[in-house]
Coordinates of C-alpha atoms and ligand atoms in Angstrom, one line a residue:
A746 CA -64.3 7.9 99.7
R747 CA -63.2 11.2 98.0
P748 CA -65.9 12.8 95.8
S749 CA -65.6 12.7 92.0
P750 CA -63.3 15.5 90.4
F751 CA -66.1 16.3 88.2
L752 CA -68.4 17.2 91.1
E753 CA -66.2 18.5 93.8
P754 CA -62.7 19.1 92.5
G755 CA -61.3 21.1 95.4
S756 CA -59.0 24.0 94.6
I757 CA -55.7 22.1 94.0
T758 CA -54.8 19.0 92.0
A759 CA -54.4 15.8 93.9
A760 CA -53.0 12.3 93.2
D761 CA -55.4 9.7 91.8
N762 CA -57.6 12.4 90.3
L763 CA -58.3 12.9 86.6
A764 CA -56.9 16.1 85.2
I765 CA -57.2 17.7 81.8
I766 CA -54.0 19.0 80.2
L767 CA -54.4 21.9 77.9
L768 CA -51.6 21.5 75.3
S769 CA -53.2 24.1 72.8
R770 CA -56.7 25.5 72.4
D771 CA -58.1 22.5 70.5
N772 CA -55.7 19.9 72.0
L773 CA -56.7 18.5 75.4
Q774 CA -55.3 15.4 76.9
P775 CA -56.9 13.6 80.1
I776 CA -54.5 12.0 82.4
T777 CA -54.8 10.4 85.9
L778 CA -52.2 12.1 88.2
E779 CA -49.9 9.7 90.0
E780 CA -47.8 10.1 93.0
S781 CA -44.6 7.9 92.8
N782 CA -42.1 7.1 95.2
G783 CA -38.9 6.3 93.2
A784 CA -38.4 5.4 89.4
V785 CA -41.2 4.6 87.2
D786 CA -40.9 3.3 83.6
G787 CA -37.2 4.0 83.8
Y788 CA -37.7 7.6 84.8
A789 CA -35.9 8.5 88.1
E790 CA -38.4 11.5 88.5
G791 CA -41.4 9.1 88.7
T792 CA -44.4 8.9 86.4
M793 CA -43.7 11.2 83.4
L794 CA -46.1 12.9 81.0
N795 CA -44.4 13.4 77.6
T796 CA -45.8 15.8 75.2
R797 CA -44.6 17.7 72.1
F798 CA -44.0 20.7 74.5
G799 CA -41.6 18.8 76.6
S800 CA -41.7 16.2 79.5
F801 CA -43.6 16.8 82.8
P802 CA -43.0 14.6 85.8
H803 CA -46.4 14.0 87.6
S804 CA -44.7 15.5 90.8
T805 CA -44.6 18.9 89.1
L806 CA -48.4 18.6 88.5
L807 CA -49.5 17.6 91.9
N808 CA -51.0 19.9 94.6
I809 CA -51.0 23.0 92.5
P810 CA -54.1 25.3 91.9
W811 CA -56.3 24.1 89.1
G812 CA -55.6 26.3 85.9
S813 CA -51.8 26.5 86.8
Q814 CA -49.4 26.9 84.0
V815 CA -46.5 24.4 84.3
R816 CA -43.1 24.5 82.6
A817 CA -41.5 21.5 81.1
S818 CA -39.0 19.8 83.2
A819 CA -35.3 20.6 82.6
V820 CA -34.8 16.9 82.9
D821 CA -33.0 15.4 79.9
T822 CA -35.2 12.5 78.9
G823 CA -32.9 11.7 76.0
S824 CA -33.7 9.5 73.0
R825 CA -36.1 7.7 75.2
G826 CA -38.0 10.9 75.9
R827 CA -38.2 11.7 72.2
K828 CA -39.3 8.3 71.3
R829 CA -42.2 8.5 73.9
R830 CA -43.0 12.1 72.7
R831 CA -43.4 10.6 69.2
E832 CA -45.7 7.9 70.6
A833 CA -47.8 10.3 72.7
T834 CA -51.4 10.8 71.6
D835 CA -50.6 14.3 70.0
E836 CA -50.3 13.5 66.2
D837 CA -48.4 16.7 65.5
T838 CA -45.5 15.4 67.5
P839 CA -42.4 16.0 65.5
T840 CA -40.9 12.7 64.0
T841 CA -37.2 12.4 64.5
G842 CA -34.4 9.9 63.9
P843 CA -34.3 8.3 67.4
D844 CA -30.7 9.3 68.2
D845 CA -29.9 11.8 65.6
E846 CA -29.2 15.0 67.7
T847 CA -28.0 17.0 64.6
S848 CA -30.9 16.5 62.3
K849 CA -33.4 19.4 62.0
P850 CA -36.4 17.4 63.3
A851 CA -34.4 16.2 66.3
K852 CA -33.5 19.8 67.1
K853 CA -37.2 20.7 67.0
A854 CA -37.9 18.1 69.7
V855 CA -35.3 19.4 71.9
Q856 CA -36.5 23.0 71.4
A857 CA -40.0 22.1 72.0
A858 CA -39.0 20.5 75.3
S859 CA -38.8 24.1 76.9
G860 CA -42.5 24.6 76.5
F861 CA -45.4 24.7 79.0
I862 CA -48.9 23.3 79.6
H863 CA -51.9 24.2 81.7
I864 CA -53.6 21.9 84.0
L865 CA -57.4 22.0 84.1
R866 CA -60.0 20.7 86.5
P867 CA -62.2 18.1 84.8
T868 CA -65.6 19.3 83.7
P869 CA -68.1 17.4 81.5
E870 CA -67.5 20.0 78.8
L871 CA -63.7 19.3 78.7
W872 CA -64.3 15.5 79.1
T873 CA -66.5 15.8 75.9
S874 CA -63.7 17.5 74.1
S875 CA -61.1 15.1 75.1
L876 CA -62.7 11.7 75.8
P877 CA -61.9 8.4 73.9
H878 CA -64.5 8.2 71.2
R879 CA -66.2 4.8 71.0
T880 CA -69.3 6.1 69.2
Q881 CA -70.8 9.4 68.0
V882 CA -71.2 11.6 71.0
V883 CA -73.6 14.3 72.2
Y884 CA -71.7 17.6 72.3
T885 CA -72.1 20.4 74.8
P886 CA -74.3 22.8 72.7
D887 CA -77.0 19.9 72.5
Y888 CA -76.7 18.5 76.0
S889 CA -76.8 21.9 77.7
Y890 CA -80.1 22.6 76.0
I891 CA -81.5 19.0 76.5
L892 CA -80.7 19.0 80.2
Q893 CA -82.7 22.1 80.9
R894 CA -85.5 21.0 78.7
I895 CA -85.9 17.7 80.3
R896 CA -85.7 19.5 83.7
A897 CA -82.6 17.7 85.0
V898 CA -81.9 19.5 88.2
P899 CA -80.1 18.3 91.5
G900 CA -82.3 15.3 92.8
T901 CA -83.7 14.3 89.4
H902 CA -83.7 10.7 88.5
L903 CA -82.7 10.4 84.9
I904 CA -82.8 7.6 82.5
E905 CA -80.2 7.4 79.6
A906 CA -79.8 5.0 76.6
G907 CA -77.3 4.1 75.2
S908 CA -74.4 5.1 77.3
G909 CA -72.1 5.2 74.1
S910 CA -68.9 7.1 75.0
G911 CA -70.4 8.6 78.2
S912 CA -70.3 12.3 77.1
F913 CA -73.9 12.8 78.1
T914 CA -73.6 10.6 81.1
H915 CA -71.0 12.8 82.6
A916 CA -73.0 16.0 81.9
S917 CA -76.2 14.6 83.4
A918 CA -74.5 13.3 86.4
R919 CA -73.3 16.9 87.3
A920 CA -76.8 18.1 86.5
V921 CA -78.7 15.8 88.9
Y922 CA -75.9 15.8 91.8
N923 CA -77.0 16.7 95.1
G924 CA -74.8 14.4 97.2
Y925 CA -73.8 10.8 97.1
P926 CA -76.7 8.5 97.6
Q927 CA -75.8 6.3 100.5
S928 CA -78.2 3.4 99.7
D929 CA -80.6 2.1 97.0
N930 CA -83.5 3.9 98.8
D931 CA -81.7 7.1 99.0
V932 CA -83.7 9.6 96.8
R933 CA -80.7 11.8 95.8
G934 CA -80.2 12.4 92.2
K935 CA -79.1 9.5 90.0
V936 CA -78.4 8.7 86.2
F937 CA -79.7 5.2 85.2
S938 CA -77.6 4.5 82.1
F939 CA -78.2 1.5 79.8
E940 CA -75.9 0.1 77.1
F941 CA -76.3 -3.2 75.2
H942 CA -72.7 -3.4 73.5
E943 CA -70.6 -5.4 76.0
T944 CA -67.1 -3.7 75.2
R945 CA -68.6 -0.2 75.5
F946 CA -70.5 -1.2 78.7
N947 CA -67.3 -2.5 80.3
K948 CA -65.3 0.6 79.3
M949 CA -68.0 2.9 80.7
R950 CA -68.1 0.9 84.0
E951 CA -64.2 1.4 84.2
E952 CA -64.4 5.1 83.4
I953 CA -67.4 5.8 86.0
E954 CA -65.5 4.0 88.7
R955 CA -62.2 5.8 87.9
H956 CA -64.1 9.1 87.9
R957 CA -65.7 8.2 91.1
L958 CA -69.3 8.7 89.7
N959 CA -70.5 5.2 90.7
G960 CA -73.5 5.6 93.1
I961 CA -74.6 8.6 91.1
V962 CA -74.5 6.7 87.7
R963 CA -76.1 3.3 87.8
L964 CA -74.9 1.3 84.7
A965 CA -76.7 -1.6 83.4
H966 CA -75.8 -4.0 80.4
R967 CA -79.2 -4.3 78.7
D968 CA -80.9 -4.2 75.3
V969 CA -83.7 -1.6 76.4
Y970 CA -85.8 -2.5 73.2
N971 CA -86.5 -5.9 75.0
G972 CA -85.5 -5.5 78.5
G973 CA -86.8 -2.0 79.5
F974 CA -85.5 0.2 82.1
L975 CA -85.6 -1.3 85.5
S976 CA -82.4 -1.2 87.7
E977 CA -81.5 -4.3 89.6
G978 CA -85.2 -5.2 89.5
K979 CA -86.4 -1.8 90.9
S980 CA -88.1 1.1 89.3
P981 CA -85.7 4.0 88.8
G982 CA -88.6 6.4 89.5
A983 CA -87.4 8.6 86.6
S984 CA -88.8 12.0 85.7
A985 CA -86.3 12.8 83.0
V986 CA -85.5 10.5 79.9
F987 CA -82.8 10.9 77.2
L988 CA -82.8 8.4 74.4
D989 CA -79.7 8.4 72.0
L990 CA -80.7 5.1 70.2
P991 CA -81.1 4.2 66.5
A992 CA -84.8 3.2 67.0
P993 CA -86.3 5.1 70.0
W994 CA -89.8 4.0 69.2
E995 CA -88.7 0.5 70.1
A996 CA -87.9 1.7 73.6
L997 CA -90.9 4.0 74.1
P998 CA -93.5 1.3 75.1
H999 CA -91.2 0.5 78.2
L1000 CA -91.3 4.2 79.4
S1001 CA -95.1 4.0 80.1
R1002 CA -97.2 3.9 83.2
Q1003 CA -99.2 0.8 82.3
K1004 CA -97.9 -2.5 81.0
P1005 CA -97.5 -2.2 77.2
K1006 CA -100.4 -3.4 74.9
K1007 CA -98.0 -4.9 72.4
A1008 CA -97.5 -8.5 73.4
S1009 CA -93.8 -8.2 71.9
K1010 CA -93.1 -5.7 74.6
Q1011 CA -94.6 -7.2 77.6
N1012 CA -91.6 -9.0 78.8
G1013 CA -89.7 -5.9 79.6
N1014 CA -89.7 -4.0 83.1
V1015 CA -90.8 -7.3 84.7
E1016 CA -89.6 -8.4 88.2
N1017 CA -90.8 -11.5 90.0
G1018 CA -93.5 -11.9 87.3
E1019 CA -94.9 -8.3 88.1
W1020 CA -94.8 -5.5 85.5
V1021 CA -93.1 -2.4 87.1
S1022 CA -93.2 1.1 85.6
P1023 CA -89.8 2.8 85.6
L1024 CA -91.3 6.2 85.9
D1025 CA -92.1 8.5 89.0
P1026 CA -95.9 8.2 89.3
K1027 CA -96.1 11.5 91.2
K1028 CA -94.3 13.6 88.4
S1029 CA -94.6 14.6 84.8
V1030 CA -91.9 12.9 82.8
H1031 CA -89.9 15.0 80.3
I1032 CA -88.2 13.1 77.5
C1033 CA -85.8 13.9 74.6
T1034 CA -84.8 11.7 71.7
F1035 CA -81.9 12.3 69.6
S1036 CA -82.0 11.3 66.0
P1037 CA -80.0 12.1 63.0
C1038 CA -82.7 11.4 60.3
I1039 CA -86.2 12.9 59.9
E1040 CA -87.6 9.4 59.1
Q1041 CA -86.6 8.4 62.7
V1042 CA -88.3 11.4 64.2
T1043 CA -91.4 10.8 62.2
R1044 CA -91.7 7.2 63.7
T1045 CA -90.7 8.3 67.1
I1046 CA -93.5 11.0 67.2
E1047 CA -96.0 8.5 65.9
E1048 CA -95.3 6.2 68.8
M1049 CA -95.3 9.0 71.4
R1050 CA -98.8 10.0 70.1
E1051 CA -100.1 6.5 70.5
L1052 CA -98.5 6.2 74.0
G1053 CA -100.2 9.5 75.3
W1054 CA -97.1 11.8 75.3
T1055 CA -98.1 15.6 75.0
D1056 CA -96.4 18.8 74.1
I1057 CA -94.3 17.0 71.4
E1058 CA -91.9 19.3 69.6
M1059 CA -88.8 19.0 67.4
V1060 CA -85.7 21.2 67.8
E1061 CA -82.5 21.5 65.9
I1062 CA -79.5 23.1 67.6
A1063 CA -77.5 25.2 65.1
H1064 CA -74.7 26.3 67.2
R1065 CA -72.1 29.0 66.0
R1066 CA -69.4 30.6 67.9
F1067 CA -68.8 34.5 67.3
N1068 CA -65.4 35.9 68.1
A1069 CA -65.5 39.6 69.1
I1070 CA -62.1 41.2 68.6
R1071 CA -60.7 44.8 68.1
E1072 CA -58.7 45.5 65.0
R1073 CA -56.0 48.2 65.6
V1074 CA -56.9 50.7 62.9
G1075 CA -56.7 54.5 63.1
A1076 CA -56.3 54.4 67.0
N1077 CA -55.7 57.9 68.0
L1078 CA -53.7 57.9 71.2
P1079 CA -52.8 60.8 73.2
A1080 CA -49.4 62.3 72.1
E1081 CA -47.6 61.4 75.2
K1082 CA -48.2 57.7 74.3
G1083 CA -45.4 58.3 71.8
N1084 CA -45.7 56.3 68.6
L1085 CA -47.6 57.1 65.5
Q1086 CA -50.7 55.0 65.4
T1087 CA -51.9 52.7 62.6
P1088 CA -53.7 54.9 60.0
A1089 CA -57.5 54.3 59.5
D1090 CA -57.2 53.7 55.7
V1091 CA -54.8 53.9 52.7
A1092 CA -55.6 57.6 52.1
E1093 CA -54.7 58.5 55.7
A1094 CA -51.5 56.4 55.4
V1095 CA -50.5 58.2 52.1
E1096 CA -51.3 61.5 53.6
R1097 CA -49.0 60.8 56.6
L1098 CA -46.1 59.6 54.4
K1099 CA -46.4 62.8 52.3
Q1100 CA -46.3 64.8 55.5
I1101 CA -43.2 63.0 56.8
N1102 CA -41.4 63.5 53.4
R1103 CA -42.3 67.2 53.4
K1104 CA -40.9 67.8 56.9
T1105 CA -37.7 65.7 56.2
K1106 CA -37.0 67.6 53.2
E1107 CA -37.6 70.9 55.1
F1108 CA -35.2 69.7 57.8
H1109 CA -32.3 68.9 55.4
R1110 CA -32.9 72.2 53.5
A1111 CA -32.6 74.2 56.9
Q1112 CA -29.6 72.2 57.8
A1113 CA -27.8 72.7 54.6
A1114 CA -28.4 76.5 54.9
L1115 CA -27.0 76.5 58.4
T1116 CA -24.0 74.5 57.3
A1117 CA -23.3 76.9 54.3
N1118 CA -23.5 79.8 56.9
G1119 CA -21.0 77.9 59.2
D1120 CA -23.6 78.0 62.1
A1121 CA -23.9 74.2 62.7
D1122 CA -21.7 71.2 63.2
T1123 CA -23.2 68.3 61.2
S1124 CA -20.3 65.9 61.8
E1125 CA -22.3 64.1 64.5
M1126 CA -25.6 64.5 62.6
D1127 CA -27.6 61.5 61.8
V1128 CA -29.0 62.5 58.5
D1129 CA -31.3 59.5 58.3
T1130 CA -33.4 60.6 61.4
P1131 CA -36.6 62.4 60.5
P1132 CA -37.4 65.6 62.4
P1133 CA -39.6 65.3 65.5
I1134 CA -43.3 65.4 64.7
S1135 CA -45.6 67.6 66.7
D1136 CA -48.3 66.2 68.9
K1137 CA -50.9 67.5 66.5
D1138 CA -49.2 65.6 63.6
K1139 CA -49.1 62.5 65.7
T1140 CA -52.9 62.4 66.0
N1141 CA -53.3 63.6 62.4
G1142 CA -55.1 66.8 63.5
K1143 CA -57.7 64.7 65.6
E1144 CA -58.3 65.3 69.3
P1145 CA -56.2 62.8 71.3
M1146 CA -58.0 60.0 73.2
S1147 CA -59.1 60.3 76.8
E1148 CA -57.2 58.3 79.3
E1149 CA -60.1 55.6 79.4
E1150 CA -60.0 55.3 75.6
S1151 CA -56.4 54.9 75.5
K1152 CA -56.5 51.5 77.5
P1153 CA -54.9 48.8 75.2
W1154 CA -58.1 46.8 75.1
M1155 CA -60.2 49.8 73.9
H1156 CA -58.1 50.3 70.7
G1157 CA -59.2 49.8 67.3
R1158 CA -62.5 49.0 65.7
L1159 CA -64.7 46.3 67.3
Y1160 CA -65.9 43.6 65.0
H1161 CA -66.9 40.1 65.1
R1162 CA -66.1 36.9 63.1
A1163 CA -67.9 33.5 63.1
E1164 CA -65.5 30.9 64.1
A1165 CA -65.3 27.5 62.4
E1166 CA -68.0 25.2 63.4
L1167 CA -67.8 24.0 67.0
K1168 CA -68.0 20.1 66.9
T1169 CA -71.6 19.2 67.1
H1170 CA -73.4 15.9 65.9
T1171 CA -76.2 17.6 64.3
S1172 CA -79.3 15.7 65.0
Y1173 CA -83.0 16.3 65.6
L1174 CA -84.2 16.6 69.2
V1175 CA -87.7 15.5 69.9
F1176 CA -89.1 16.7 73.2
A1177 CA -92.4 15.5 74.9
T1178 CA -94.1 15.3 78.2
L1179 CA -95.9 12.4 79.8
P1180 CA -98.4 13.8 82.5
R1181 CA -98.2 12.5 85.9
E1182 CA -100.4 9.5 87.0
W1183 CA -103.9 10.6 88.1
T1184 CA -105.9 8.1 90.0
D1185 CA -109.3 8.2 91.4
E1186 CA -107.8 8.7 94.7
D1187 CA -105.8 11.6 93.5
E1188 CA -109.0 13.2 92.1
A1189 CA -110.9 12.7 95.4
A1190 CA -108.0 14.2 97.4
A1191 CA -107.8 17.2 94.9
S1192 CA -111.6 17.8 95.1
A1193 CA -111.6 17.6 98.8
N1194 CA -108.8 20.2 99.0
W1195 CA -110.4 22.4 96.4
P1196 CA -110.1 25.5 96.2
C1197 CA -107.5 26.0 98.8
G1198 CA -107.7 23.1 101.4
K1199 CA -109.8 22.9 104.5
Ligands
SAM2602 N1 -75.2 9.6 74.0 C1 -73.8 8.9 74.0 C2 -72.6 9.8 74.3 O1 -72.9 11.0 74.4 O2 -71.6 9.3 74.3 C3 -73.6 8.2 72.6 C4 -74.6 7.2 72.4 S1 -74.3 6.2 70.8 C5 -74.7 7.2 69.5 C6 -75.6 5.0 70.8 C7 -75.3 3.9 71.8 O3 -76.6 3.2 72.0 C8 -74.3 3.0 71.4 O4 -73.3 2.7 72.1 C9 -75.2 1.6 71.1 O5 -74.4 0.5 71.4 C10 -76.2 1.8 72.0 N2 -77.5 0.9 71.8 C11 -78.0 0.9 70.6 N3 -79.0 0.2 70.7 C12 -79.3 -0.1 72.0 C13 -80.3 -1.0 72.7 N4 -81.3 -1.6 72.1 N5 -80.1 -1.0 74.0 C14 -79.1 -0.4 74.8 N6 -78.2 0.4 74.0 C15 -78.2 0.4 72.7

């Protein structure tokens, strides 16, 4: 079987793969590329992607390098195409009378058809920005930090609950991936994801299969507050845990090394009448819980303390994107670059205008004097053209820039601007560590080897 496009996308697009269509900076559309032999859905060109930027037969999107720009097809999809464009997911799609070619909006649709799109390889980040929301999701600024704090690296076994819309699931699958596990006993990286909402669970299952992440992501339909975290009756052997649940403290007793003391929690993690820990006994376990309210944080931390978690810490990610740009003011290009450059401020602009006026007047006075003396033929003269301005005047008396400084990207004053908030579901992140299991045998072995083995 081919690997997931999220993990090993290859260098070119391929049929039956997810691709992310970039319509505009904040408008992404995930599609599955289809190879068609013959007409599909009434289109002779086969499966068609209809957007407000035009129509794109999938055949024009296949077998091209990821990141390619693709121009809309010249194909006339007629009123059927416009109708489909209106129905496309993009809400900005112009609304037109179905067959009214002369109305203004209809014209807009026809013009828009000459546009282009970019086709991008799927990444968890792009999936997060384009996935169908079934719940609140964890966004990139949070999950990138969480994954490094819970030490999700290639080979890690990670527990996640609940799966929700799968935003975190995709990011964690990439983080733990070190090849496809070939069997249940294969120790390669896996994500054990739990969801109790049946419709969401079914949707997630479809998506994980379509994205060819099954094998790496093990999904279970389970209420983890009562059922715990075993996967098909076996311990996931997890060393990393992420809980995005309304009541993480209800799930914590099942993330322990011993059978919970509370009777109400003793039925979880049980297989064949035996209680089984879902954690790796040989590793410390790193956990993150994700909660929007401080009251949830307090209860979670109380429970963590009771259960022996250490290094408990709460963090909030306040993400802001800064856009660094150059403003073209007062650029002082070498004279041979030609044009007058934008003045640095109003005073400089006024000074330059006065200079041009003065020179123009001088020029006309001189021409009038020459004409009066019969020395010049003014019949062809364009009296509106100002006189040539010297190199020194062009740079307003300043030294021209060096060749390096004159590069277009070096022009102007550098400044930065904070961009509108990137989407992030602001929650409190609680991190903690459960030390590895330490038995009498471990102690004896360590003592026998101390200080540096025999
Ligand atoms: N982290 C997810 C993402 O990035 O897309 C979003 C998770 S969403 C906020 C919380 C999910 O937890 C919901 O889908 C909900 O159905 C599920 N959930 C709530 N209680 C649960 C429980 N006891 N067991 C399993 N899942 C539960």
